[in-house]
Amino acid sequence: MVVSNRLPVDRVTAHDGSPSWKPSPGGLVTALEPVMRANDGAWVGWTGVADDEQGPFEADGLHLVPVRLSATAVELYYEGFSNDTIWPLYHDVIAQPTYSRRFWEAYVAVNQQFAEAAADVAAEGGTVWVQDYQLQLVPKMLRELRPDLVIGFFNHIPFPAYGLFSQLPWRREIAEGLLGADLIGFQRRADAGNFLRAIRRIFHVQTGKGRIELPAAGEGSWPNSSSDQPRTVVARHFPISIDAKAYVDLVEDPEVRARAAQIRSDLGNPSTIMLGVDRLDYTKGIQHRFAAYAELLAEGKLDVDDTVLVQIASPSRERVETYKALRDDIELTVGRVNGEFGSIAHSAINYLHHGYPREEMVALFLAADVMLVTALRDGMNLVAKEYVATRADEDGVLVLSEFAGAADELKQALLVNPHDIEGLKRAILSAVHMSRAERRTRMRSLRHRVLTHDVERWSKDFLDALADLRPTPSARAAAAVE
């Protein structure tokens, strides 16, 4: 069973008003769907519509269990605590988190809803995999309801250093919630280390080699109230990836290739196309890449007649005030740069504030000579891996922030500190002027990593590690006697 904030489907309404469901895009669904089909799995999550009374249903062969969220719960739990408290806190406080008791109370209540929904439908002794920062309390709640279950948790975003995590008034409750899992997965080794340090600081104990030994209930200060038996929790990194084969297959599509050529033509066949693809989020460093690019134009090191930056910024959390302000700021910057450096024939920045289907994204990747990923903090950043997967021609250059999880794996990218505008400018110029031989050497190494460490391998590694923590029949029998 998978438990996540959203179900893996989106509602589609036909012209006659009849509803249906289509699979949501995303690597998580791709990775887990075969496993769930093979094990008669279920998926618990929200439909994405407030006050939706949808009951359990089947879609594309999957058993889906909706959790109903009221409009107030969406505002306080999702827009509030999840995205106005946890998100900025876990991304190094790039924006100031809001510590609201109303947000927290809603977060607790909604996590309890998810835990109860999962407990109601999970098979005896089943495996439950809880996903991401919106549901950090679910592992403990679920263990208290169903101690027979094997529980995994994966944190898709960074986990902060203790100096930041300690700001959270409910740090102990979050830590206890996560320790309800048997296996806690993180994107980076450093994230797992931050979590283990937080556990040591909060509970004043030692941890070793990613293993946390919980004593039986009533022994010591550890949160293990649901079990009379000692229990081991493992925390380690499992860097997520993409469905690489799907991107490789699309590259071979003649229509996609033709579209890539059309994109270059529509942009005036410049010498260099630079591309940024991000959710519109303050963690993505969009303003930093704009600043570096504008300075290079001002210094005459790049020419708007033969260089263009295409920025895709898909809408994100548009009801949250921080994101509204960010959009206004970015659009003002685009207007200023285009007004100062653009010509009648060429814009300096082609800015597009909407999402695109995967086929169009692959065409954009094929058209781009330089991919700019300048995140100020990112759990992984799958766009970097998507760009690499599409470059079967072993061309193109990836400029990648060292603060993105992908930097741990994609070491042949041009790694940058996006706060260092001069360093970012040097990296952009290196990418623009890099020789074909060096581009090929770097891209070949990057593609080997992405193609051999895909999302299927990620899910298998996590679930295999979780299976290793499953109690043996004899241990389960002893616990039953107790």
XYZ file of C-alpha atoms in Angstrom, residues 116-315:
200
model
C -7.012 5.625 9.782
C -7.801 5.213 6.072
C -4.662 3.125 5.589
C -5.287 1.060 8.732
C -8.803 0.215 7.548
C -7.723 -1.366 4.269
C -4.195 -2.706 4.814
C -3.865 -6.482 4.774
C -2.690 -8.322 7.874
C 1.091 -8.048 8.040
C 1.093 -5.868 4.921
C 3.670 -3.340 3.755
C 2.764 0.363 3.760
C 4.948 2.987 2.091
C 4.170 6.546 3.230
C 5.332 9.380 0.976
C 6.682 12.813 1.795
C 6.592 15.756 4.139
C 2.826 16.259 4.223
C 2.430 12.970 6.156
C 5.302 12.850 8.646
C 3.032 11.876 11.557
C 1.380 8.975 9.746
C 4.043 6.296 10.494
C 3.600 6.547 14.276
C -0.185 6.912 14.069
C -0.434 3.921 11.746
C 1.818 1.777 13.934
C -0.373 2.509 16.943
C -3.440 1.451 14.962
C -1.826 -1.529 13.195
C 1.360 -2.804 14.887
C 1.334 -5.800 12.521
C 2.312 -3.641 9.529
C 5.760 -3.060 8.047
C 6.016 0.689 7.440
C 8.343 2.672 5.197
C 8.578 6.435 4.804
C 10.297 8.391 2.049
C 11.090 12.098 2.366
C 11.222 13.580 -1.146
C 12.503 17.003 -0.018
C 15.636 17.874 1.978
C 15.832 17.312 5.722
C 17.364 20.356 7.422
C 20.326 20.646 9.736
C 19.361 20.563 13.405
C 20.032 24.273 13.851
C 17.106 24.905 11.501
C 14.927 21.924 12.456
C 15.150 23.008 16.093
C 13.161 26.152 15.232
C 10.064 23.992 14.750
C 7.940 24.115 17.907
C 6.738 20.572 17.148
C 10.143 19.068 16.349
C 9.755 16.241 18.867
C 6.319 15.286 17.560
C 7.623 15.207 13.964
C 10.605 13.085 15.010
C 8.342 10.680 16.889
C 6.017 10.489 13.896
C 8.828 9.502 11.548
C 10.213 6.949 14.010
C 6.983 5.020 13.630
C 8.435 3.723 10.358
C 10.771 0.755 10.080
C 12.728 2.392 7.252
C 13.046 6.138 6.615
C 14.451 7.083 3.220
C 16.077 10.362 2.210
C 17.399 11.742 -1.066
C 20.945 12.468 0.109
C 23.348 10.969 2.597
C 23.544 14.414 4.219
C 19.760 14.454 4.747
C 19.876 11.094 6.520
C 22.748 12.428 8.627
C 20.757 15.534 9.554
C 17.852 13.354 10.670
C 20.071 11.105 12.789
C 21.689 14.126 14.424
C 18.230 15.503 15.215
C 17.291 12.192 16.857
C 20.446 12.268 18.979
C 19.837 15.859 20.055
C 16.124 15.451 20.813
C 16.304 12.087 22.608
C 19.886 12.315 23.970
C 20.962 8.921 22.649
C 23.488 7.508 20.236
C 22.794 6.170 16.756
C 25.149 4.052 14.711
C 25.440 3.258 10.996
C 21.994 4.612 10.279
C 20.326 2.304 12.810
C 18.191 3.535 15.688
C 17.453 0.947 18.372
C 14.120 1.648 20.067
C 13.613 -0.060 23.435
C 10.290 -1.581 24.444
C 7.517 0.704 25.667
C 8.225 2.243 29.034
C 12.017 1.876 28.749
C 13.983 5.097 28.411
C 12.805 8.251 26.663
C 12.217 6.760 23.217
C 8.819 6.967 21.478
C 7.829 3.309 21.156
C 4.537 3.310 23.010
C 2.839 0.985 20.544
C 5.150 -1.996 21.044
C 6.147 -4.182 23.974
C 9.130 -5.359 21.901
C 12.350 -3.505 21.057
C 12.387 -2.278 17.481
C 15.019 -1.125 14.979
C 14.505 1.878 12.693
C 16.866 2.396 9.766
C 17.479 5.829 8.209
C 19.483 5.993 4.965
C 19.551 7.634 1.572
C 17.866 6.297 -1.561
C 18.300 8.896 -4.337
C 15.170 8.906 -6.485
C 15.368 8.869 -10.265
C 13.224 8.923 -13.405
C 11.643 6.490 -15.836
C 14.685 6.836 -18.095
C 13.435 4.403 -20.726
C 10.304 6.479 -21.329
C 12.471 9.500 -22.161
C 14.847 7.490 -24.352
C 11.896 6.081 -26.285
C 10.448 9.552 -26.887
C 13.750 10.749 -28.320
C 13.271 8.214 -31.131
C 9.855 9.609 -32.037
C 10.155 11.457 -35.400
C 7.462 13.927 -34.334
C 9.399 14.842 -31.199
C 12.585 15.325 -33.190
C 10.758 17.457 -35.740
C 9.295 19.544 -32.922
C 12.795 20.125 -31.488
C 13.956 21.424 -34.869
C 10.856 23.626 -35.068
C 11.594 25.111 -31.641
C 15.077 26.137 -32.775
C 13.632 27.621 -35.953
C 10.933 29.522 -34.051
C 13.634 31.014 -31.824
C 15.575 32.217 -34.865
C 18.122 29.369 -34.980
C 20.429 30.945 -32.377
C 23.895 29.577 -31.744
C 22.981 28.729 -28.156
C 19.666 27.940 -26.518
C 19.762 27.873 -22.735
C 16.824 26.261 -20.940
C 15.392 26.438 -17.445
C 12.459 24.218 -16.417
C 11.070 24.657 -12.927
C 7.990 24.913 -10.820
C 7.569 28.575 -9.955
C 9.163 28.298 -6.520
C 11.587 30.428 -4.519
C 13.851 27.395 -4.005
C 14.660 27.079 -7.724
C 17.049 30.024 -8.071
C 15.321 31.436 -11.153
C 16.245 35.022 -10.272
C 19.882 34.009 -9.815
C 20.167 32.598 -13.343
C 18.405 35.681 -14.721
C 20.884 37.913 -12.899
C 23.903 36.018 -14.251
C 22.512 35.993 -17.791
C 21.666 39.709 -17.725
C 25.169 40.589 -16.539
C 26.731 38.524 -19.339
C 24.591 40.396 -21.850
C 25.506 43.742 -20.296
C 29.208 42.877 -20.419
C 28.976 41.840 -24.079
C 30.091 38.276 -23.304
C 26.811 36.955 -24.701
C 24.857 38.439 -27.590
C 21.066 38.407 -27.684
C 21.193 37.878 -31.450
C 22.726 34.414 -31.095
C 21.878 33.398 -27.515
C 18.457 32.984 -25.915
C 17.240 31.792 -22.528
C 13.956 29.870 -22.500
C 12.395 29.675 -19.040
C 9.479 27.328 -18.350
C 7.938 28.160 -14.978
C 4.932 25.964 -14.309
C 2.307 27.370 -11.911
